[in-house]
Amino acid sequence: AEDIARRFAQATARFESDYLFVWLEWDGDNILMDGGIIDYGSVRQFGLYHHEYRYDDTDRWSTTIPEQKRKARYIVQTFIQLSDFLVSGKKKPIHSFSRHQLLKVFDQEFERHLY
C-alpha cells in the first residue's frame, strides 16, 4: 500500500506540474495501480494551466486538474481500506481511514514531486 501511495502521489504531482489532465476514476480503464496511463483518449495537456477544464462523458463530469490530487488521494485511501479488509476480514467505512499514515506519505510525496 505504501508503494501505491508513493506512485500515485508522484504521478499526480507530475500531472499537475505538466498541466496534464487525466481522468482519475477507479473504473479500471484510465490509470494503472502504478500511476501509469492506459487510456490516452482521456488525457489532455495544456500549454497553460487550465484549472477549470472538465471532461464531459455524457453522464458525468470529470475532476479538474486541481481536483486530481484529491481523487488520487481517495484512491489510495480505498487501497488502505482494501488492505485492512484483507487482514481483518471486516470492511470498515472509508472515512475510518481518512487520517491513515499512508495518506501523510501521499501528501509528502506529492509536495516533494510537485514542480
mmCIF file of N, CA and C in Angstrom:
data_model
loop_
_atom_site.group_PDB
_atom_site.id
_atom_site.type_symbol
_atom_site.label_atom_id
_atom_site.label_comp_id
_atom_site.label_asym_id
_atom_site.label_seq_id
_atom_site.Cartn_x
_atom_site.Cartn_y
_atom_site.Cartn_z
ATOM 1 N N ALA A 1 0.824 -1.196 0.000
ATOM 2 C CA ALA A 1 0.000 0.000 0.000
ATOM 3 C C ALA A 1 0.872 1.265 0.000
ATOM 4 N N GLU A 2 2.030 1.201 0.664
ATOM 5 C CA GLU A 2 2.906 2.381 0.684
ATOM 6 C C GLU A 2 3.437 2.682 -0.711
ATOM 7 N N ASP A 3 3.769 1.637 -1.458
ATOM 8 C CA ASP A 3 4.261 1.837 -2.819
ATOM 9 C C ASP A 3 3.188 2.498 -3.687
ATOM 10 N N ILE A 4 1.954 2.064 -3.540
ATOM 11 C CA ILE A 4 0.852 2.671 -4.298
ATOM 12 C C ILE A 4 0.679 4.133 -3.901
ATOM 13 N N ALA A 5 0.757 4.415 -2.599
ATOM 14 C CA ALA A 5 0.631 5.800 -2.124
ATOM 15 C C ALA A 5 1.709 6.678 -2.750
ATOM 16 N N ARG A 6 2.937 6.194 -2.759
ATOM 17 C CA ARG A 6 4.043 6.976 -3.328
ATOM 18 C C ARG A 6 3.890 7.163 -4.837
ATOM 19 N N ARG A 7 3.567 6.094 -5.541
ATOM 20 C CA ARG A 7 3.451 6.173 -7.004
ATOM 21 C C ARG A 7 2.295 7.074 -7.444
ATOM 22 N N PHE A 8 1.159 6.949 -6.770
ATOM 23 C CA PHE A 8 0.032 7.814 -7.118
ATOM 24 C C PHE A 8 0.362 9.272 -6.815
ATOM 25 N N ALA A 9 1.051 9.527 -5.729
ATOM 26 C CA ALA A 9 1.446 10.900 -5.393
ATOM 27 C C ALA A 9 2.408 11.452 -6.440
ATOM 28 N N GLN A 10 3.399 10.666 -6.821
ATOM 29 C CA GLN A 10 4.375 11.105 -7.820
ATOM 30 C C GLN A 10 3.697 11.374 -9.164
ATOM 31 N N ALA A 11 2.835 10.447 -9.586
ATOM 32 C CA ALA A 11 2.149 10.613 -10.873
ATOM 33 C C ALA A 11 1.244 11.841 -10.854
ATOM 34 N N THR A 12 0.494 12.015 -9.777
ATOM 35 C CA THR A 12 -0.433 13.143 -9.686
ATOM 36 C C THR A 12 0.309 14.474 -9.647
ATOM 37 N N ALA A 13 1.426 14.519 -8.947
ATOM 38 C CA ALA A 13 2.243 15.738 -8.923
ATOM 39 C C ALA A 13 2.767 16.041 -10.327
ATOM 40 N N ARG A 14 3.167 15.013 -11.034
ATOM 41 C CA ARG A 14 3.658 15.197 -12.406
ATOM 42 C C ARG A 14 2.544 15.715 -13.313
ATOM 43 N N PHE A 15 1.351 15.136 -13.163
ATOM 44 C CA PHE A 15 0.217 15.603 -13.969
ATOM 45 C C PHE A 15 -0.025 17.088 -13.734
ATOM 46 N N GLU A 16 -0.035 17.484 -12.468
ATOM 47 C CA GLU A 16 -0.309 18.887 -12.145
ATOM 48 C C GLU A 16 0.825 19.791 -12.617
ATOM 49 N N SER A 17 2.064 19.368 -12.411
ATOM 50 C CA SER A 17 3.222 20.174 -12.813
ATOM 51 C C SER A 17 3.281 20.384 -14.321
ATOM 52 N N ASP A 18 2.909 19.356 -15.073
ATOM 53 C CA ASP A 18 2.979 19.415 -16.535
ATOM 54 C C ASP A 18 1.648 19.805 -17.180
ATOM 55 N N TYR A 19 0.698 20.281 -16.353
ATOM 56 C CA TYR A 19 -0.616 20.704 -16.841
ATOM 57 C C TYR A 19 -1.335 19.571 -17.571
ATOM 58 N N LEU A 20 -1.178 18.366 -17.064
ATOM 59 C CA LEU A 20 -1.835 17.207 -17.661
ATOM 60 C C LEU A 20 -3.150 16.929 -16.958
ATOM 61 N N PHE A 21 -4.208 16.847 -17.734
ATOM 62 C CA PHE A 21 -5.484 16.409 -17.207
ATOM 63 C C PHE A 21 -5.577 14.911 -17.469
ATOM 64 N N VAL A 22 -5.792 14.133 -16.428
ATOM 65 C CA VAL A 22 -6.003 12.690 -16.552
ATOM 66 C C VAL A 22 -7.241 12.354 -15.736
ATOM 67 N N TRP A 23 -8.184 11.713 -16.352
ATOM 68 C CA TRP A 23 -9.419 11.393 -15.645
ATOM 69 C C TRP A 23 -9.143 10.266 -14.662
ATOM 70 N N LEU A 24 -8.982 10.619 -13.402
ATOM 71 C CA LEU A 24 -8.679 9.641 -12.355
ATOM 72 C C LEU A 24 -9.976 9.101 -11.765
ATOM 73 N N GLU A 25 -10.446 8.041 -12.312
ATOM 74 C CA GLU A 25 -11.615 7.353 -11.766
ATOM 75 C C GLU A 25 -11.237 5.899 -11.572
ATOM 76 N N TRP A 26 -11.779 5.326 -10.540
ATOM 77 C CA TRP A 26 -11.458 3.937 -10.254
ATOM 78 C C TRP A 26 -12.449 3.031 -10.981
ATOM 79 N N ASP A 27 -12.474 3.140 -12.291
ATOM 80 C CA ASP A 27 -13.300 2.233 -13.075
ATOM 81 C C ASP A 27 -12.425 1.330 -13.934
ATOM 82 N N GLY A 28 -11.126 1.424 -13.721
ATOM 83 C CA GLY A 28 -10.215 0.465 -14.310
ATOM 84 C C GLY A 28 -9.801 0.689 -15.742
ATOM 85 N N ASP A 29 -10.176 1.798 -16.349
ATOM 86 C CA ASP A 29 -9.795 1.939 -17.750
ATOM 87 C C ASP A 29 -8.954 3.171 -18.061
ATOM 88 N N ASN A 30 -8.524 3.905 -17.063
ATOM 89 C CA ASN A 30 -7.749 5.114 -17.322
ATOM 90 C C ASN A 30 -6.333 5.063 -16.773
ATOM 91 N N ILE A 31 -6.147 4.451 -15.627
ATOM 92 C CA ILE A 31 -4.857 4.518 -14.955
ATOM 93 C C ILE A 31 -4.561 3.189 -14.263
ATOM 94 N N LEU A 32 -3.288 2.822 -14.250
ATOM 95 C CA LEU A 32 -2.855 1.586 -13.606
ATOM 96 C C LEU A 32 -2.530 1.821 -12.136
ATOM 97 N N MET A 33 -2.336 0.748 -11.397
ATOM 98 C CA MET A 33 -2.022 0.864 -9.973
ATOM 99 C C MET A 33 -0.702 1.576 -9.725
ATOM 100 N N ASP A 34 0.196 1.566 -10.701
ATOM 101 C CA ASP A 34 1.481 2.249 -10.517
ATOM 102 C C ASP A 34 1.449 3.691 -11.021
ATOM 103 N N GLY A 35 0.275 4.179 -11.377
ATOM 104 C CA GLY A 35 0.156 5.549 -11.868
ATOM 105 C C GLY A 35 0.328 5.681 -13.366
ATOM 106 N N GLY A 36 0.610 4.585 -14.047
ATOM 107 C CA GLY A 36 0.758 4.627 -15.495
ATOM 108 C C GLY A 36 -0.582 4.851 -16.180
ATOM 109 N N ILE A 37 -0.556 5.576 -17.275
ATOM 110 C CA ILE A 37 -1.780 5.896 -18.015
ATOM 111 C C ILE A 37 -2.017 4.812 -19.059
ATOM 112 N N ILE A 38 -3.265 4.325 -19.147
ATOM 113 C CA ILE A 38 -3.573 3.336 -20.173
ATOM 114 C C ILE A 38 -4.632 3.819 -21.157
ATOM 115 N N ASP A 39 -5.322 4.890 -20.846
ATOM 116 C CA ASP A 39 -6.343 5.413 -21.756
ATOM 117 C C ASP A 39 -5.975 6.844 -22.133
ATOM 118 N N TYR A 40 -5.180 6.974 -23.166
ATOM 119 C CA TYR A 40 -4.734 8.304 -23.568
ATOM 120 C C TYR A 40 -5.853 9.120 -24.203
ATOM 121 N N GLY A 41 -6.988 8.502 -24.510
ATOM 122 C CA GLY A 41 -8.136 9.245 -25.011
ATOM 123 C C GLY A 41 -8.730 10.155 -23.954
ATOM 124 N N SER A 42 -8.431 9.867 -22.688
ATOM 125 C CA SER A 42 -8.939 10.681 -21.578
ATOM 126 C C SER A 42 -7.897 11.671 -21.071
ATOM 127 N N VAL A 43 -6.807 11.827 -21.787
ATOM 128 C CA VAL A 43 -5.712 12.702 -21.350
ATOM 129 C C VAL A 43 -5.707 13.966 -22.199
ATOM 130 N N ARG A 44 -5.509 15.096 -21.540
ATOM 131 C CA ARG A 44 -5.358 16.368 -22.243
ATOM 132 C C ARG A 44 -4.151 17.079 -21.647
ATOM 133 N N GLN A 45 -3.331 17.689 -22.491
ATOM 134 C CA GLN A 45 -2.240 18.513 -21.980
ATOM 135 C C GLN A 45 -2.438 19.925 -22.508
ATOM 136 N N PHE A 46 -2.274 20.861 -21.597
ATOM 137 C CA PHE A 46 -2.497 22.261 -21.928
ATOM 138 C C PHE A 46 -1.183 23.026 -21.871
ATOM 139 N N GLY A 47 -1.041 24.037 -22.724
ATOM 140 C CA GLY A 47 0.141 24.887 -22.705
ATOM 141 C C GLY A 47 0.160 25.816 -21.509
ATOM 142 N N LEU A 48 -1.012 26.155 -21.025
ATOM 143 C CA LEU A 48 -1.163 26.977 -19.828
ATOM 144 C C LEU A 48 -1.988 26.190 -18.822
ATOM 145 N N TYR A 49 -1.900 26.587 -17.589
ATOM 146 C CA TYR A 49 -2.635 25.899 -16.533
ATOM 147 C C TYR A 49 -4.125 26.177 -16.677
ATOM 148 N N HIS A 50 -4.884 25.181 -17.038
ATOM 149 C CA HIS A 50 -6.323 25.307 -17.263
ATOM 150 C C HIS A 50 -7.027 24.629 -16.088
ATOM 151 N N HIS A 51 -7.265 25.404 -15.032
ATOM 152 C CA HIS A 51 -7.739 24.821 -13.776
ATOM 153 C C HIS A 51 -9.229 24.491 -13.753
ATOM 154 N N GLU A 52 -9.983 24.876 -14.764
ATOM 155 C CA GLU A 52 -11.424 24.609 -14.755
ATOM 156 C C GLU A 52 -11.862 23.555 -15.770
ATOM 157 N N TYR A 53 -10.939 23.055 -16.593
ATOM 158 C CA TYR A 53 -11.322 22.089 -17.625
ATOM 159 C C TYR A 53 -11.880 20.815 -16.993
ATOM 160 N N ARG A 54 -12.983 20.356 -17.526
ATOM 161 C CA ARG A 54 -13.574 19.076 -17.133
ATOM 162 C C ARG A 54 -13.904 18.303 -18.408
ATOM 163 N N TYR A 55 -13.657 17.017 -18.363
ATOM 164 C CA TYR A 55 -14.014 16.142 -19.473
ATOM 165 C C TYR A 55 -15.476 15.750 -19.311
ATOM 166 N N ASP A 56 -16.260 15.918 -20.341
ATOM 167 C CA ASP A 56 -17.684 15.591 -20.322
ATOM 168 C C ASP A 56 -17.883 14.216 -20.951
ATOM 169 N N ASP A 57 -18.321 13.269 -20.136
ATOM 170 C CA ASP A 57 -18.544 11.907 -20.617
ATOM 171 C C ASP A 57 -20.041 11.594 -20.620
ATOM 172 N N THR A 58 -20.827 12.435 -21.175
ATOM 173 C CA THR A 58 -22.286 12.375 -21.319
ATOM 174 C C THR A 58 -23.045 12.245 -19.999
ATOM 175 N N ASP A 59 -22.730 11.263 -19.186
ATOM 176 C CA ASP A 59 -23.494 11.071 -17.949
ATOM 177 C C ASP A 59 -22.799 11.619 -16.711
ATOM 178 N N ARG A 60 -21.588 12.116 -16.858
ATOM 179 C CA ARG A 60 -20.865 12.646 -15.695
ATOM 180 C C ARG A 60 -19.733 13.553 -16.158
ATOM 181 N N TRP A 61 -19.258 14.353 -15.221
ATOM 182 C CA TRP A 61 -18.136 15.251 -15.475
ATOM 183 C C TRP A 61 -16.942 14.756 -14.686
ATOM 184 N N SER A 62 -15.776 14.962 -15.232
ATOM 185 C CA SER A 62 -14.543 14.536 -14.571
ATOM 186 C C SER A 62 -14.112 15.550 -13.514
ATOM 187 N N THR A 63 -13.018 15.242 -12.882
ATOM 188 C CA THR A 63 -12.366 16.203 -12.000
ATOM 189 C C THR A 63 -11.614 17.216 -12.849
ATOM 190 N N THR A 64 -11.197 18.303 -12.227
ATOM 191 C CA THR A 64 -10.327 19.283 -12.875
ATOM 192 C C THR A 64 -8.890 18.948 -12.480
ATOM 193 N N ILE A 65 -7.911 19.631 -13.075
ATOM 194 C CA ILE A 65 -6.511 19.383 -12.707
ATOM 195 C C ILE A 65 -6.290 19.575 -11.209
ATOM 196 N N PRO A 66 -6.759 20.674 -10.596
ATOM 197 C CA PRO A 66 -6.532 20.821 -9.151
ATOM 198 C C PRO A 66 -7.236 19.751 -8.306
ATOM 199 N N GLU A 67 -8.322 19.193 -8.811
ATOM 200 C CA GLU A 67 -9.049 18.162 -8.066
ATOM 201 C C GLU A 67 -8.425 16.776 -8.194
ATOM 202 N N GLN A 68 -7.496 16.607 -9.131
ATOM 203 C CA GLN A 68 -6.885 15.294 -9.348
ATOM 204 C C GLN A 68 -6.160 14.788 -8.105
ATOM 205 N N LYS A 69 -5.527 15.681 -7.366
ATOM 206 C CA LYS A 69 -4.814 15.264 -6.154
ATOM 207 C C LYS A 69 -5.786 14.634 -5.163
ATOM 208 N N ARG A 70 -6.915 15.285 -4.953
ATOM 209 C CA ARG A 70 -7.913 14.758 -4.014
ATOM 210 C C ARG A 70 -8.425 13.393 -4.476
ATOM 211 N N LYS A 71 -8.651 13.247 -5.768
ATOM 212 C CA LYS A 71 -9.143 11.982 -6.317
ATOM 213 C C LYS A 71 -8.098 10.879 -6.155
ATOM 214 N N ALA A 72 -6.839 11.181 -6.463
ATOM 215 C CA ALA A 72 -5.771 10.189 -6.307
ATOM 216 C C ALA A 72 -5.609 9.797 -4.839
ATOM 217 N N ARG A 73 -5.704 10.774 -3.960
ATOM 218 C CA ARG A 73 -5.594 10.518 -2.517
ATOM 219 C C ARG A 73 -6.724 9.593 -2.054
ATOM 220 N N TYR A 74 -7.914 9.792 -2.589
ATOM 221 C CA TYR A 74 -9.056 8.953 -2.237
ATOM 222 C C TYR A 74 -8.871 7.523 -2.758
ATOM 223 N N ILE A 75 -8.271 7.386 -3.925
ATOM 224 C CA ILE A 75 -7.970 6.052 -4.453
ATOM 225 C C ILE A 75 -6.996 5.342 -3.522
ATOM 226 N N VAL A 76 -5.977 6.061 -3.042
ATOM 227 C CA VAL A 76 -5.031 5.484 -2.077
ATOM 228 C C VAL A 76 -5.774 5.085 -0.805
ATOM 229 N N GLN A 77 -6.664 5.937 -0.346
ATOM 230 C CA GLN A 77 -7.450 5.632 0.857
ATOM 231 C C GLN A 77 -8.277 4.353 0.642
ATOM 232 N N THR A 78 -8.779 4.158 -0.558
ATOM 233 C CA THR A 78 -9.536 2.953 -0.883
ATOM 234 C C THR A 78 -8.635 1.719 -0.826
ATOM 235 N N PHE A 79 -7.399 1.845 -1.298
ATOM 236 C CA PHE A 79 -6.456 0.730 -1.195
ATOM 237 C C PHE A 79 -6.128 0.420 0.266
ATOM 238 N N ILE A 80 -6.049 1.435 1.100
ATOM 239 C CA ILE A 80 -5.814 1.232 2.532
ATOM 240 C C ILE A 80 -6.988 0.456 3.125
ATOM 241 N N GLN A 81 -8.200 0.860 2.775
ATOM 242 C CA GLN A 81 -9.398 0.162 3.249
ATOM 243 C C GLN A 81 -9.381 -1.296 2.782
ATOM 244 N N LEU A 82 -9.029 -1.520 1.536
ATOM 245 C CA LEU A 82 -8.965 -2.869 0.977
ATOM 246 C C LEU A 82 -7.941 -3.724 1.715
ATOM 247 N N SER A 83 -6.759 -3.160 1.949
ATOM 248 C CA SER A 83 -5.706 -3.885 2.671
ATOM 249 C C SER A 83 -6.163 -4.260 4.072
ATOM 250 N N ASP A 84 -6.811 -3.317 4.748
ATOM 251 C CA ASP A 84 -7.312 -3.584 6.093
ATOM 252 C C ASP A 84 -8.357 -4.699 6.067
ATOM 253 N N PHE A 85 -9.227 -4.689 5.078
ATOM 254 C CA PHE A 85 -10.249 -5.730 4.955
ATOM 255 C C PHE A 85 -9.616 -7.103 4.746
ATOM 256 N N LEU A 86 -8.587 -7.167 3.909
ATOM 257 C CA LEU A 86 -7.930 -8.450 3.655
ATOM 258 C C LEU A 86 -7.286 -9.016 4.911
ATOM 259 N N VAL A 87 -6.780 -8.144 5.769
ATOM 260 C CA VAL A 87 -6.141 -8.580 7.016
ATOM 261 C C VAL A 87 -7.178 -8.902 8.093
ATOM 262 N N SER A 88 -8.161 -8.019 8.271
ATOM 263 C CA SER A 88 -9.107 -8.157 9.385
ATOM 264 C C SER A 88 -10.350 -8.980 9.049
ATOM 265 N N GLY A 89 -10.699 -9.048 7.776
ATOM 266 C CA GLY A 89 -11.923 -9.739 7.389
ATOM 267 C C GLY A 89 -13.176 -8.909 7.602
ATOM 268 N N LYS A 90 -13.015 -7.675 8.070
ATOM 269 C CA LYS A 90 -14.148 -6.776 8.296
ATOM 270 C C LYS A 90 -13.975 -5.523 7.446
ATOM 271 N N LYS A 91 -15.048 -5.132 6.766
ATOM 272 C CA LYS A 91 -14.989 -3.910 5.959
ATOM 273 C C LYS A 91 -15.405 -2.722 6.816
ATOM 274 N N LYS A 92 -14.449 -1.852 7.068
ATOM 275 C CA LYS A 92 -14.710 -0.628 7.834
ATOM 276 C C LYS A 92 -15.087 0.495 6.869
ATOM 277 N N PRO A 93 -15.830 1.476 7.339
ATOM 278 C CA PRO A 93 -16.194 2.612 6.473
ATOM 279 C C PRO A 93 -14.941 3.341 5.967
ATOM 280 N N ILE A 94 -15.010 3.826 4.743
ATOM 281 C CA ILE A 94 -13.867 4.502 4.123
ATOM 282 C C ILE A 94 -13.386 5.682 4.957
ATOM 283 N N HIS A 95 -14.293 6.389 5.607
ATOM 284 C CA HIS A 95 -13.873 7.555 6.402
ATOM 285 C C HIS A 95 -13.035 7.148 7.621
ATOM 286 N N SER A 96 -13.065 5.876 7.997
ATOM 287 C CA SER A 96 -12.230 5.401 9.107
ATOM 288 C C SER A 96 -10.741 5.526 8.798
ATOM 289 N N PHE A 97 -10.419 5.659 7.535
ATOM 290 C CA PHE A 97 -9.020 5.696 7.107
ATOM 291 C C PHE A 97 -8.586 7.094 6.660
ATOM 292 N N SER A 98 -9.372 8.112 6.973
ATOM 293 C CA SER A 98 -9.089 9.470 6.488
ATOM 294 C C SER A 98 -7.844 10.097 7.108
ATOM 295 N N ARG A 99 -7.362 9.547 8.208
ATOM 296 C CA ARG A 99 -6.145 10.077 8.845
ATOM 297 C C ARG A 99 -5.025 9.034 8.887
ATOM 298 N N HIS A 100 -5.110 8.071 8.016
ATOM 299 C CA HIS A 100 -4.125 6.986 7.987
ATOM 300 C C HIS A 100 -2.734 7.522 7.637
ATOM 301 N N GLN A 101 -1.727 6.914 8.208
ATOM 302 C CA GLN A 101 -0.333 7.334 7.998
ATOM 303 C C GLN A 101 0.050 7.342 6.514
ATOM 304 N N LEU A 102 -0.463 6.399 5.742
ATOM 305 C CA LEU A 102 -0.097 6.356 4.325
ATOM 306 C C LEU A 102 -0.639 7.551 3.541
ATOM 307 N N LEU A 103 -1.684 8.181 4.026
ATOM 308 C CA LEU A 103 -2.160 9.407 3.378
ATOM 309 C C LEU A 103 -1.201 10.558 3.640
ATOM 310 N N LYS A 104 -0.544 10.533 4.783
ATOM 311 C CA LYS A 104 0.509 11.523 5.055
ATOM 312 C C LYS A 104 1.695 11.280 4.130
ATOM 313 N N VAL A 105 2.014 10.003 3.901
ATOM 314 C CA VAL A 105 3.073 9.654 2.950
ATOM 315 C C VAL A 105 2.699 10.189 1.567
ATOM 316 N N PHE A 106 1.451 9.989 1.162
ATOM 317 C CA PHE A 106 0.975 10.506 -0.125
ATOM 318 C C PHE A 106 1.168 12.018 -0.202
ATOM 319 N N ASP A 107 0.711 12.735 0.820
ATOM 320 C CA ASP A 107 0.810 14.204 0.825
ATOM 321 C C ASP A 107 2.258 14.676 0.740
ATOM 322 N N GLN A 108 3.138 14.051 1.506
ATOM 323 C CA GLN A 108 4.555 14.435 1.500
ATOM 324 C C GLN A 108 5.192 14.143 0.149
ATOM 325 N N GLU A 109 4.890 12.985 -0.408
ATOM 326 C CA GLU A 109 5.458 12.601 -1.703
ATOM 327 C C GLU A 109 4.941 13.526 -2.808
ATOM 328 N N PHE A 110 3.681 13.886 -2.752
ATOM 329 C CA PHE A 110 3.106 14.814 -3.731
ATOM 330 C C PHE A 110 3.845 16.147 -3.687
ATOM 331 N N GLU A 111 3.998 16.710 -2.504
ATOM 332 C CA GLU A 111 4.672 18.008 -2.362
ATOM 333 C C GLU A 111 6.126 17.929 -2.813
ATOM 334 N N ARG A 112 6.775 16.817 -2.545
ATOM 335 C CA ARG A 112 8.183 16.646 -2.922
ATOM 336 C C ARG A 112 8.358 16.604 -4.440
ATOM 337 N N HIS A 113 7.363 16.109 -5.162
ATOM 338 C CA HIS A 113 7.479 15.957 -6.615
ATOM 339 C C HIS A 113 6.738 17.024 -7.414
ATOM 340 N N LEU A 114 6.055 17.936 -6.740
ATOM 341 C CA LEU A 114 5.329 18.987 -7.443
ATOM 342 C C LEU A 114 6.316 20.035 -7.954
ATOM 343 N N TYR A 115 6.205 20.382 -9.211
ATOM 344 C CA TYR A 115 7.030 21.379 -9.893
ATOM 345 C C TYR A 115 8.440 20.974 -9.804
#
